[in-house]
Short mmCIF file of C-alpha atoms in Angstrom, two decimals:
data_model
loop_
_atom_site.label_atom_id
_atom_site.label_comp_id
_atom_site.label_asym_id
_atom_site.label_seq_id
_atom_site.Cartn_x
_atom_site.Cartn_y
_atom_site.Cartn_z
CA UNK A 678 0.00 0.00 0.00
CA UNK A 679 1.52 3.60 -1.00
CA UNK A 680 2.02 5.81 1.64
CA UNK A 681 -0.31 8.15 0.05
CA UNK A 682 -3.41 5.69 0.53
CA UNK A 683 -1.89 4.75 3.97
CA UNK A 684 -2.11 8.35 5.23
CA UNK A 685 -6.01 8.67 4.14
CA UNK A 686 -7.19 5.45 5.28
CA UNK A 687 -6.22 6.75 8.56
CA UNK A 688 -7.46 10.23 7.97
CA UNK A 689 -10.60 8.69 8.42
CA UNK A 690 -10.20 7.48 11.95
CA UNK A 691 -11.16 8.95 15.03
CA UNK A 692 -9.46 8.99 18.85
CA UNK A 693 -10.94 8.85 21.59
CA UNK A 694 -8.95 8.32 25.32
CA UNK A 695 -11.46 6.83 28.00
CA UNK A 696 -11.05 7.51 31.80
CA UNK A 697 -9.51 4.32 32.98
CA UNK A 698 -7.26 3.05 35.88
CA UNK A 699 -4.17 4.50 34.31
CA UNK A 700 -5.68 7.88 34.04
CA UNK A 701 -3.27 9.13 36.84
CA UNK A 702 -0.52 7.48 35.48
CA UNK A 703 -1.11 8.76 32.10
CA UNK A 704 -1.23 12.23 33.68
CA UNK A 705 1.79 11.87 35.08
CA UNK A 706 4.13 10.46 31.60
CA UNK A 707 1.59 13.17 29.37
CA UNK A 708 3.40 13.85 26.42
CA UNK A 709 4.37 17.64 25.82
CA UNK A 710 4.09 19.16 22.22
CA UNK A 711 4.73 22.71 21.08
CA UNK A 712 2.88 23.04 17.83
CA UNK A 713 4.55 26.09 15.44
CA UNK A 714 1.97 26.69 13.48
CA UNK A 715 1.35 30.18 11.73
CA UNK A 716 -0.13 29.45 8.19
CA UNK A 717 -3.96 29.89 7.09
CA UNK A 718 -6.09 27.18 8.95
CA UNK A 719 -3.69 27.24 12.51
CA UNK A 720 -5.73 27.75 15.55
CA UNK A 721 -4.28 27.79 18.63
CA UNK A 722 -6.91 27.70 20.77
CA UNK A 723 -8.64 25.25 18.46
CA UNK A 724 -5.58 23.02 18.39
CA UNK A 725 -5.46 23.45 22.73
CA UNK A 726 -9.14 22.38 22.91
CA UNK A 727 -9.52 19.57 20.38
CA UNK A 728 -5.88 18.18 21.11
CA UNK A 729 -6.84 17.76 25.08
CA UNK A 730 -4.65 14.33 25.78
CA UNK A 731 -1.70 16.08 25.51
CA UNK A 732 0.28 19.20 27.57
CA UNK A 733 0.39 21.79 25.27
CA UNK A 734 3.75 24.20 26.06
CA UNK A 735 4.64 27.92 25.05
CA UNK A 736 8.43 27.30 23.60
CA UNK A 737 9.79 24.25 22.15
CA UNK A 738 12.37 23.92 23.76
CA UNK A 739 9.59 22.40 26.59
CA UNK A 740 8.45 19.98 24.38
CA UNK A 741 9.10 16.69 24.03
CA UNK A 742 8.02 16.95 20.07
CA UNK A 743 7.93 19.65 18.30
CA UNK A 744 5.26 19.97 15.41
CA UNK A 745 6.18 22.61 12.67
CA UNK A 746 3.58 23.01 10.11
CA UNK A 747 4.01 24.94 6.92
CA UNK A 748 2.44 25.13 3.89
CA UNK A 749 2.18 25.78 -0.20
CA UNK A 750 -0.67 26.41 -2.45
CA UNK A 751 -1.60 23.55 -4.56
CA UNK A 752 -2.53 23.53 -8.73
CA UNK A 753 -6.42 23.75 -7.57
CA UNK A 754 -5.83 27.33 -5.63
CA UNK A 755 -6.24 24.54 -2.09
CA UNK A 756 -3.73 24.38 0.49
CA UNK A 757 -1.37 21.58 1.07
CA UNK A 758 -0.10 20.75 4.50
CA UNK A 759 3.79 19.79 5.60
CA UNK A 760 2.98 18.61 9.21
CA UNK A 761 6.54 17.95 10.68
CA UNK A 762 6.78 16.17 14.05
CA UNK A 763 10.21 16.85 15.32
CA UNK A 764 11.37 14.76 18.18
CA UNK A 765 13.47 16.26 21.04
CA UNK A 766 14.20 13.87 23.39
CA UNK A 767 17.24 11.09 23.01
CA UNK A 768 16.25 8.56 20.43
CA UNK A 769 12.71 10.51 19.59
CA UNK A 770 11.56 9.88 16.07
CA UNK A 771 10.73 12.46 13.48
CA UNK A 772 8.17 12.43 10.89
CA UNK A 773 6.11 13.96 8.01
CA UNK A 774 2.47 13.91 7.37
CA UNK A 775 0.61 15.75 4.55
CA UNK A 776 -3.14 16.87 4.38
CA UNK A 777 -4.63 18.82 1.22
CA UNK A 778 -7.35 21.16 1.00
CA UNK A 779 -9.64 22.18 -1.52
CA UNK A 780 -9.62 25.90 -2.27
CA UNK A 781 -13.27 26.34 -1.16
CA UNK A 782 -12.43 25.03 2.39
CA UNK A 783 -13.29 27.37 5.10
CA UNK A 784 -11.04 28.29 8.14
CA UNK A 785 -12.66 25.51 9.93
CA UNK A 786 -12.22 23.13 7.19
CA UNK A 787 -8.71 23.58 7.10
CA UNK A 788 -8.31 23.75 11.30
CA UNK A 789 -10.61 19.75 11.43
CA UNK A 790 -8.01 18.45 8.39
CA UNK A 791 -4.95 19.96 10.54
CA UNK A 792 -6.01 18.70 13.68
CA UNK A 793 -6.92 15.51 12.36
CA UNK A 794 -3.60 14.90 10.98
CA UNK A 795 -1.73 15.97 13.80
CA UNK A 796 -3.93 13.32 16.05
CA UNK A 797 -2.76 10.68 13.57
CA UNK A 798 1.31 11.95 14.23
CA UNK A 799 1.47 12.00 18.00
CA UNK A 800 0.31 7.89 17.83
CA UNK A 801 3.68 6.62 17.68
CA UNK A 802 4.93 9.16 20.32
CA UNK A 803 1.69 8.60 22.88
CA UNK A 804 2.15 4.28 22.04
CA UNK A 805 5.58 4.05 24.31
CA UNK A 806 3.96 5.93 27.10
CA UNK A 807 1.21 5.01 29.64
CA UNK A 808 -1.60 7.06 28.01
CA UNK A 809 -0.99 4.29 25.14
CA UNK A 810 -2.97 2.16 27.24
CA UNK A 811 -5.97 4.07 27.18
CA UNK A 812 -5.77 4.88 23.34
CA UNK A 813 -8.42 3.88 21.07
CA UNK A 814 -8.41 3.98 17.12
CA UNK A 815 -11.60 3.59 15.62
CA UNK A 816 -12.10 3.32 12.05
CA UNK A 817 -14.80 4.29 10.03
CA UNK A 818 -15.36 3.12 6.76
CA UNK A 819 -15.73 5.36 3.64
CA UNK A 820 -19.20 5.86 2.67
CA UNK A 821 -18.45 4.72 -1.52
CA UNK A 822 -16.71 1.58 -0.36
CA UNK A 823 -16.17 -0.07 -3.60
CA UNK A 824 -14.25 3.50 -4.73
CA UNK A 825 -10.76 2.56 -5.56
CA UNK A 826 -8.81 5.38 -4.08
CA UNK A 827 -5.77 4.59 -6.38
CA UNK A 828 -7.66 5.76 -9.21
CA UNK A 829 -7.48 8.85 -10.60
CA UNK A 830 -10.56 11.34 -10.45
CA UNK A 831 -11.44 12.82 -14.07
CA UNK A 832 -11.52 16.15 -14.08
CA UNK A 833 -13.96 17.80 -16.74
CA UNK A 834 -11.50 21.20 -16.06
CA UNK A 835 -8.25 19.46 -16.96
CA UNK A 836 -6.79 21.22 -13.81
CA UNK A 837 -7.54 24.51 -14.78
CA UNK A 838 -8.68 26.95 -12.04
CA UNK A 839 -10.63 30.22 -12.83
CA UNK A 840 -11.32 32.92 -10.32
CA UNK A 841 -13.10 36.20 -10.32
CA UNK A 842 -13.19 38.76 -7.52
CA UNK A 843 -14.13 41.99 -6.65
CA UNK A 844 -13.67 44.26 -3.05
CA UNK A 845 -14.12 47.80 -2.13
CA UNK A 846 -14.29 49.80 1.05
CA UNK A 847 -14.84 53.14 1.57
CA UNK A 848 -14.68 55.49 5.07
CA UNK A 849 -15.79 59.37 5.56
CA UNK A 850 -15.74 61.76 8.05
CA UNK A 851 -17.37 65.78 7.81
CA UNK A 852 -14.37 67.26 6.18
CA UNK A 853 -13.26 64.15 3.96
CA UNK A 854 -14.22 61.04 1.89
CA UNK A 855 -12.18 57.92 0.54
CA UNK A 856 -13.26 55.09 -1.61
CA UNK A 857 -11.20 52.18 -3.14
CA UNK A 858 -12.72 49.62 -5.49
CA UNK A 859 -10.61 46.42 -6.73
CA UNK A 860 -11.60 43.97 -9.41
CA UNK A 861 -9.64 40.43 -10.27
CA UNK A 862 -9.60 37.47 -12.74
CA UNK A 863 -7.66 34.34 -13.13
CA UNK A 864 -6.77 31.29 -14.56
CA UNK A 865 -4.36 28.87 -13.37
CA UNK A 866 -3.66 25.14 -14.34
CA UNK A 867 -0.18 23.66 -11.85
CA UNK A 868 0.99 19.67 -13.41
CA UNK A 869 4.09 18.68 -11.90
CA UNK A 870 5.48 19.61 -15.71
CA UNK A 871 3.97 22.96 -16.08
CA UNK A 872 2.45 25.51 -14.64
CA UNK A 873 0.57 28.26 -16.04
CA UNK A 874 -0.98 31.60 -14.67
CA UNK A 875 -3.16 34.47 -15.97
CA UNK A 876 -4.16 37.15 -14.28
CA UNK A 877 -5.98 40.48 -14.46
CA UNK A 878 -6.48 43.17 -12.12
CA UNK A 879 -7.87 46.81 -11.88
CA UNK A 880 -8.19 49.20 -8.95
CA UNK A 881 -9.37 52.91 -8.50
CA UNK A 882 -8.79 55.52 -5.78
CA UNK A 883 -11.46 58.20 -4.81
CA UNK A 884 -10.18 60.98 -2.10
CA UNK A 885 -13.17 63.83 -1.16
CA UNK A 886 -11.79 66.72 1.13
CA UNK A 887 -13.30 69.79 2.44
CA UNK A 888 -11.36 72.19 3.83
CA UNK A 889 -12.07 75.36 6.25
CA UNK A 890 -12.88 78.13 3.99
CA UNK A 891 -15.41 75.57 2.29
CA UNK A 892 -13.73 74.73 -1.03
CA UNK A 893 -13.41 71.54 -2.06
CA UNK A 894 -10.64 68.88 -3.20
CA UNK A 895 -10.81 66.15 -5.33
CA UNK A 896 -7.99 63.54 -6.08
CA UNK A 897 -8.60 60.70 -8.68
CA UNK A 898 -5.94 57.38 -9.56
CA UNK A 899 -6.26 54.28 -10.99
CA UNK A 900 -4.34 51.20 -12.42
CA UNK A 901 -5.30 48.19 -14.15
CA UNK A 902 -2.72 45.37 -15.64
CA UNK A 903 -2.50 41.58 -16.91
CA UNK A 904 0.33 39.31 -16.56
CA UNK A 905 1.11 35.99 -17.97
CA UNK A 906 3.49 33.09 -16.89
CA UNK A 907 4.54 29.80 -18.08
CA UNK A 908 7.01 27.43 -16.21
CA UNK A 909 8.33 24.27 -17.57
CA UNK A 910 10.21 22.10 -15.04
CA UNK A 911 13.40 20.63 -16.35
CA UNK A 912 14.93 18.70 -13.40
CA UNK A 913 13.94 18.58 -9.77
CA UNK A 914 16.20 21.69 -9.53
CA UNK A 915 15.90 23.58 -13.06
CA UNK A 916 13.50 24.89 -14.44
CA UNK A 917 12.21 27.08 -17.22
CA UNK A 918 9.94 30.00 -17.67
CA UNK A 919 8.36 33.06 -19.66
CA UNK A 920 6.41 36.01 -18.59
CA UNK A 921 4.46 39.05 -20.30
CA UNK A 922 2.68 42.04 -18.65
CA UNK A 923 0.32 44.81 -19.52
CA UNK A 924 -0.37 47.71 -17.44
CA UNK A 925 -1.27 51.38 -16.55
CA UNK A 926 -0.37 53.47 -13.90
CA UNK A 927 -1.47 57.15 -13.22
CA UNK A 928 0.86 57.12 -10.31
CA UNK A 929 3.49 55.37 -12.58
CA UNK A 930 2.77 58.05 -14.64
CA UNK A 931 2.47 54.86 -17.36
CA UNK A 932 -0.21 54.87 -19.93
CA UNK A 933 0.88 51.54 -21.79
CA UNK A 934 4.06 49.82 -20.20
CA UNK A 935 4.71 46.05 -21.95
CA UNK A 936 7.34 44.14 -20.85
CA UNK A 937 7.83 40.44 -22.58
CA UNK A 938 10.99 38.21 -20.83
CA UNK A 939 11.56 34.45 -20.52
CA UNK A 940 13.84 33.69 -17.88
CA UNK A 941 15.59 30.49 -16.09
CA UNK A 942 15.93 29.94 -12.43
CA UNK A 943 18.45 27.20 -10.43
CA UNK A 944 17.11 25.87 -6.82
CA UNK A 945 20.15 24.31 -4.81
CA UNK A 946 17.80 22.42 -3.15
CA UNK A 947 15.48 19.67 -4.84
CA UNK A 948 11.62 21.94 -5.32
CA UNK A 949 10.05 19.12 -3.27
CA UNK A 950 11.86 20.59 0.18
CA UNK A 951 10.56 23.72 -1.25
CA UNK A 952 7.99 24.31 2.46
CA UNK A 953 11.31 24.06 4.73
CA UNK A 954 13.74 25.34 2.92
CA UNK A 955 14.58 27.22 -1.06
CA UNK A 956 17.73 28.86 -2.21
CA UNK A 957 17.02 30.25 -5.67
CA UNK A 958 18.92 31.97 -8.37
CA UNK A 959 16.64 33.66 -11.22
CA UNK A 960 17.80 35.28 -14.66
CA UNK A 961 15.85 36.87 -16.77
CA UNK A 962 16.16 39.44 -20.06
CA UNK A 963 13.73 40.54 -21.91
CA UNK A 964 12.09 43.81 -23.58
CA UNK A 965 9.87 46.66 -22.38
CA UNK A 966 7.56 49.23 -24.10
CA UNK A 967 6.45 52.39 -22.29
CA UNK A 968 4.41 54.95 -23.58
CA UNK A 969 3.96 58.10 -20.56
CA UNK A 970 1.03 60.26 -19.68
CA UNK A 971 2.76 63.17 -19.57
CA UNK A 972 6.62 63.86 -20.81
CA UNK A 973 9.67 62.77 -18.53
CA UNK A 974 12.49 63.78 -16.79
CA UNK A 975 14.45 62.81 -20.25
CA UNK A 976 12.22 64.39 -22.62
CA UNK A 977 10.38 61.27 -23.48
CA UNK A 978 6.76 60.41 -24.44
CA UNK A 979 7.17 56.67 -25.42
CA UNK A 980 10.29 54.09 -25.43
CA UNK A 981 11.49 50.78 -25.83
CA UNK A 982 14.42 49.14 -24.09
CA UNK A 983 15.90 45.61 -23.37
CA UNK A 984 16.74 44.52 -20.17
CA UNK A 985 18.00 41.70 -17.37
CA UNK A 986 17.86 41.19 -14.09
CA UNK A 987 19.07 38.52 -11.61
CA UNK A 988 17.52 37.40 -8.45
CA UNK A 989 18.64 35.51 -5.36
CA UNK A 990 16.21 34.32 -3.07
CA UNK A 991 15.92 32.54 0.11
CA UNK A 992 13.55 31.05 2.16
CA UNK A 993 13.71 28.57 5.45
CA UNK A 994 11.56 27.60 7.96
CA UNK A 995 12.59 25.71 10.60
CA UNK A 996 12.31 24.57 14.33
CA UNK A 997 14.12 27.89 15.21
CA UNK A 998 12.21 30.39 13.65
CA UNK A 999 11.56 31.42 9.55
CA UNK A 1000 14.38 33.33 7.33
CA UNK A 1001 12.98 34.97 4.24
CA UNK A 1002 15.73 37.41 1.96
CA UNK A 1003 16.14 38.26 -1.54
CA UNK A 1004 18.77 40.66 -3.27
CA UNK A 1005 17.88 41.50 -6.78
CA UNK A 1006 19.91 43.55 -9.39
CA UNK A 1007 18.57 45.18 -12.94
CA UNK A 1008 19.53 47.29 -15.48
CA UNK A 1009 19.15 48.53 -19.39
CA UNK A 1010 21.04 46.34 -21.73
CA UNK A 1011 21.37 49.77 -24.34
CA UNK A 1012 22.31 51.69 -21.01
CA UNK A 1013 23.90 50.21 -17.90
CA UNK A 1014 23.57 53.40 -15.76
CA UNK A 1015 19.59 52.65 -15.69
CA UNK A 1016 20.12 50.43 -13.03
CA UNK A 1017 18.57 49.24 -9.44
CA UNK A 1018 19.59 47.02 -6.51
CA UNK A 1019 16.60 45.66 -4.47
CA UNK A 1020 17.34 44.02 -0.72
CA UNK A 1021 14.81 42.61 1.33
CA UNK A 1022 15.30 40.44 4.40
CA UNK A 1023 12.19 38.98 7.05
CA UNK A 1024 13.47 37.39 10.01
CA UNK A 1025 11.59 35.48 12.75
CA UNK A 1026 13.73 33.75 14.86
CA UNK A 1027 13.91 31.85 18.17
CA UNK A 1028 17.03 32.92 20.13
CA UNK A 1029 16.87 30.88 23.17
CA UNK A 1030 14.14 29.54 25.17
CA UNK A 1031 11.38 32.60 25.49
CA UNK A 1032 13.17 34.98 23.21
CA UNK A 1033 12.32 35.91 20.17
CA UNK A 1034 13.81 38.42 17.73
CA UNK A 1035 11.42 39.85 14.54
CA UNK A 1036 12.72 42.06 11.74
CA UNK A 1037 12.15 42.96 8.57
CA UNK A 1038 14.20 45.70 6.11
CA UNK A 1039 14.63 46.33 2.56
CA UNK A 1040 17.00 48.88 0.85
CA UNK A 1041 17.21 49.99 -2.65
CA UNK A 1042 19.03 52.15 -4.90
CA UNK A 1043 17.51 53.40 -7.83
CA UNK A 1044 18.88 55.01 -10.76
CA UNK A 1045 16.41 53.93 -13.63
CA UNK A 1046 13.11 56.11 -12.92
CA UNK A 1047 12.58 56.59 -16.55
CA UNK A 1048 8.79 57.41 -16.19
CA UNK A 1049 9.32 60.57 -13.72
CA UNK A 1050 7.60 63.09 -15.09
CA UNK A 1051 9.21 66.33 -16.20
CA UNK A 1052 7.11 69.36 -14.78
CA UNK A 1053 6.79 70.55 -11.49
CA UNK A 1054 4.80 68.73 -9.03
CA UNK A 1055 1.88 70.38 -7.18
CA UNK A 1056 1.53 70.52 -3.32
CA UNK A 1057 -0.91 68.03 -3.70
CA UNK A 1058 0.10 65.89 -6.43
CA UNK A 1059 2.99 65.46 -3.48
CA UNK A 1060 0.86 65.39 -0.44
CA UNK A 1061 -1.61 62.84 -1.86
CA UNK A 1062 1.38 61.29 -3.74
CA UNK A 1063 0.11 60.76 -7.15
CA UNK A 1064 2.83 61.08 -8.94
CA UNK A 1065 6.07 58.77 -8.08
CA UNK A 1066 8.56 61.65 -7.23
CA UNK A 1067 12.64 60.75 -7.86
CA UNK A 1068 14.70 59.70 -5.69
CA UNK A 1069 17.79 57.30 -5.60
CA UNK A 1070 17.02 55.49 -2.68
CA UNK A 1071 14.06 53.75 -0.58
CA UNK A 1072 13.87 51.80 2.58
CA UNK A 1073 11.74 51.00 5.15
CA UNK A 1074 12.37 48.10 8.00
CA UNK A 1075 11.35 47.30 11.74
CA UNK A 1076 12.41 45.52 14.58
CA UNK A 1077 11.05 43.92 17.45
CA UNK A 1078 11.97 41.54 20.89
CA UNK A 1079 9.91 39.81 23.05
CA UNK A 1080 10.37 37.51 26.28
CA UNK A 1081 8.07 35.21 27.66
CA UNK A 1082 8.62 33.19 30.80
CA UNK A 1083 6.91 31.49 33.48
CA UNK A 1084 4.56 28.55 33.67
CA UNK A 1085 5.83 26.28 30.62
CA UNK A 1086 1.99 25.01 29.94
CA UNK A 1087 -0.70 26.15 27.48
CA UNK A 1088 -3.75 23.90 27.53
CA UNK A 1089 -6.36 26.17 29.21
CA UNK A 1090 -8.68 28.33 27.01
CA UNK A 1091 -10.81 30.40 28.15
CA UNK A 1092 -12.56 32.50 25.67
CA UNK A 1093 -14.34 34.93 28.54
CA UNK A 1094 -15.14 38.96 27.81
CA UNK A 1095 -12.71 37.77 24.29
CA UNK A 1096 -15.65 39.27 22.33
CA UNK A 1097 -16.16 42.77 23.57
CA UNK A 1098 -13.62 45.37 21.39
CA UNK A 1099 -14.38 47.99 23.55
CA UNK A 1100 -12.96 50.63 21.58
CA UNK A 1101 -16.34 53.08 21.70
CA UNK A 1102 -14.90 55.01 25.53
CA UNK A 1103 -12.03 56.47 23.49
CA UNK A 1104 -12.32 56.87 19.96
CA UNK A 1105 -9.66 59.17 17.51
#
């Protein structure tokens, strides 16, 4: 039997832990588990509450397992799950279990299937202790028994996945108005061969002021685009790809801007480890066609020019905390001095037990704002910034610490006065 069909016949199964003889023993061996869980579907209290056999504690380095769950989005727009049990203790076993989702699962979907699966991990862990003794598994059949799971569903899509969306909101006050309005369309088909993407987007910003001598102000953007992308894998560490966009900008100051590039990327790590850890390197070159609104800094209206860029990328996360960073440089292939260099870095990590360190930062330097347009800026075009202004450089970053210590244990909820926001006594 694969592992595949091993893992969903016991997806079906339920657990249930009577009170027994051994209950005091069992209380006294309970296993310990720290689950690190902070993708869509994780709920802690969920997890605390349904998960009850168990002593849940508030740093791993309490645990005797520690359960890291991650996740990537699947060819159907679903989730699927990388539940990682992580022994700690001398000897302790590790493990992997995975779960899928479809896309139209809702939060509690996705929190049942996680839970579920992480029941089915802690088995082998609970079996050597003396809560094993009072451990049922129950199975219960599929409804369709004479399905044969091994066989593959047909799919009247061929794995093609549309989507269409739309979201505004809007907010006002006496003096001042602001709506926003967003509108998007898809279609996506993921093989382990190709995968394909389409999209479309548009979006439009409304600002209303009034000011004290009772004249009025109006401010008015929008921006709309498509993109297109086509991967073909080569090897489990090469693969292939192409990509064309189409957008507007009035911010970009960008009535038509084109780009076309195909471009090849290296992982140094096989894409199947891709949820724990991915160290990428991306090239691309390619051509891009920009027509302005209004003329630029260099006297231009419209323009063509072909470019490259290269991109490193990495991404781990592991029992001590999640690493995300990039560096990315570009430029003009007719002119080298158009150029940028883009750094970004995320860091959540686990220094020592109760101590955690979060940052983020990302630098660039810019010297290829071709679309800057070449007139003097109003005091409101700046204020309300719509129009990109120059400038060689941008950053932005924050950092933050935080120590917890104390009882180790986490299995009480208690969900009392957790609805009331209270924020009507003192409102801005």
């Amino acid at each position: 039997m694969s592992y595949t069909k091993m893992f969903f016949l016991l997806a079906s199964m339920s657990f249930s832990i009577p009170t027994g003889a051994n209950s005091q023993a069992a209380a006294d061996t309970r296993l310990r588990i720290f689950i690190d869980c902070s993708v869509s579907g994780c709920d802690s209290e969920y997890f605390r509450t349904e998960i009850a056999f168990v002593d849940h504690v508030r740093d791993r380095a309490d645990s005797d397992v520690h359960i890291l769950v991650t996740s990537e989005k699947t060819g159907g727009a679903g989730n699927r799950y990388s539940i990682n049990f992580l022994g700690r203790r001398s000897g302790a076993r590790s493990d992997t279990l995975y779960v899928s989702t479809l896309q139209t699962a809702s939060a509690d979907d996705r929190r049942k299937a996680l839970v579920r699966a992480i029941k089915l991990g802690l088995v082998p862990y609970l079996s050597h202790l003396a809560i094993g003794n009072d451990l049922n598994v129950v199975y219960s059949a599929p409804k369709d028994s004479k399905a044969d799971a091994g066989q593959a569903a047909r799919d009247p899509w061929n794995l093609w996945v549309y989507r269409i969306g739309a979201n505004s909101n809007f907010s006002g006050e006496s003096s001042q108005r602001f709506a926003y309005v967003n509108g998007s369309a898809s279609a996506s088909r993921t093989t382990e061969d190709w995968k394909i993407s389409i999209r479309g987007n548009g979006n439009y910003n409304e600002s209303k002021f009034t000011f004290s001598d009772k004249s009025r102000f109006a401010n008015y953007s929008h921006s709309y685009g498509a993109s297109e992308l086509v991967v073909k894998s080569l090897t489990p560490q090469w693969s292939l790809g192409q990509r064309a966009s189409f957008s507007s900008s009035t911010y970009l100051n960008q009535k038509v801007n084109i780009r076309v590039a195909p471009a090849i990327e290296y992982n140094f790590f096989p894409y199947k480890e891709s949820t724990r850890r991915q160290l990428t390197l991306q090239y691309s070159a390619g051509v891009s066609h920009y027509v302005y609104e209004e003329e630029t800094i260099f006297g231009k209206l419209k323009e063509t020019h072909p470019d490259h860029s290269l991109t490193a990328a990495l991404d781990l996360k592991q029992p001590w905390g999640t690493v995300s960073s990039s560096l990315e440089g570009a430029a003009l292939l007719d002119d080298f001095s158009k150029k940028r260099l883009v750094t970004y870095t995320s860091l959540n990590l686990r220094l020592f037990k109760g101590f955690n360190l979060n940052m983020y930062s990302s630098v660039s330097w810019i010297r290829d704002q071709l679309y800057v347009p070449g007139g003097n800026l109003t005091d409101e075009q700046v204020l309300l910034r719509r129009r990109q202004l120059a400038t060689s450089y941008r950053y932005f970053g924050g950092i933050g610490l935080s120590y917890t210590f104390g009882s180790i244990f986490n299995n009480v909820v208690n969900s009392r006065f957790g609805g009331a926001g209270g924020g009507f006594f003192f409102s801005e």
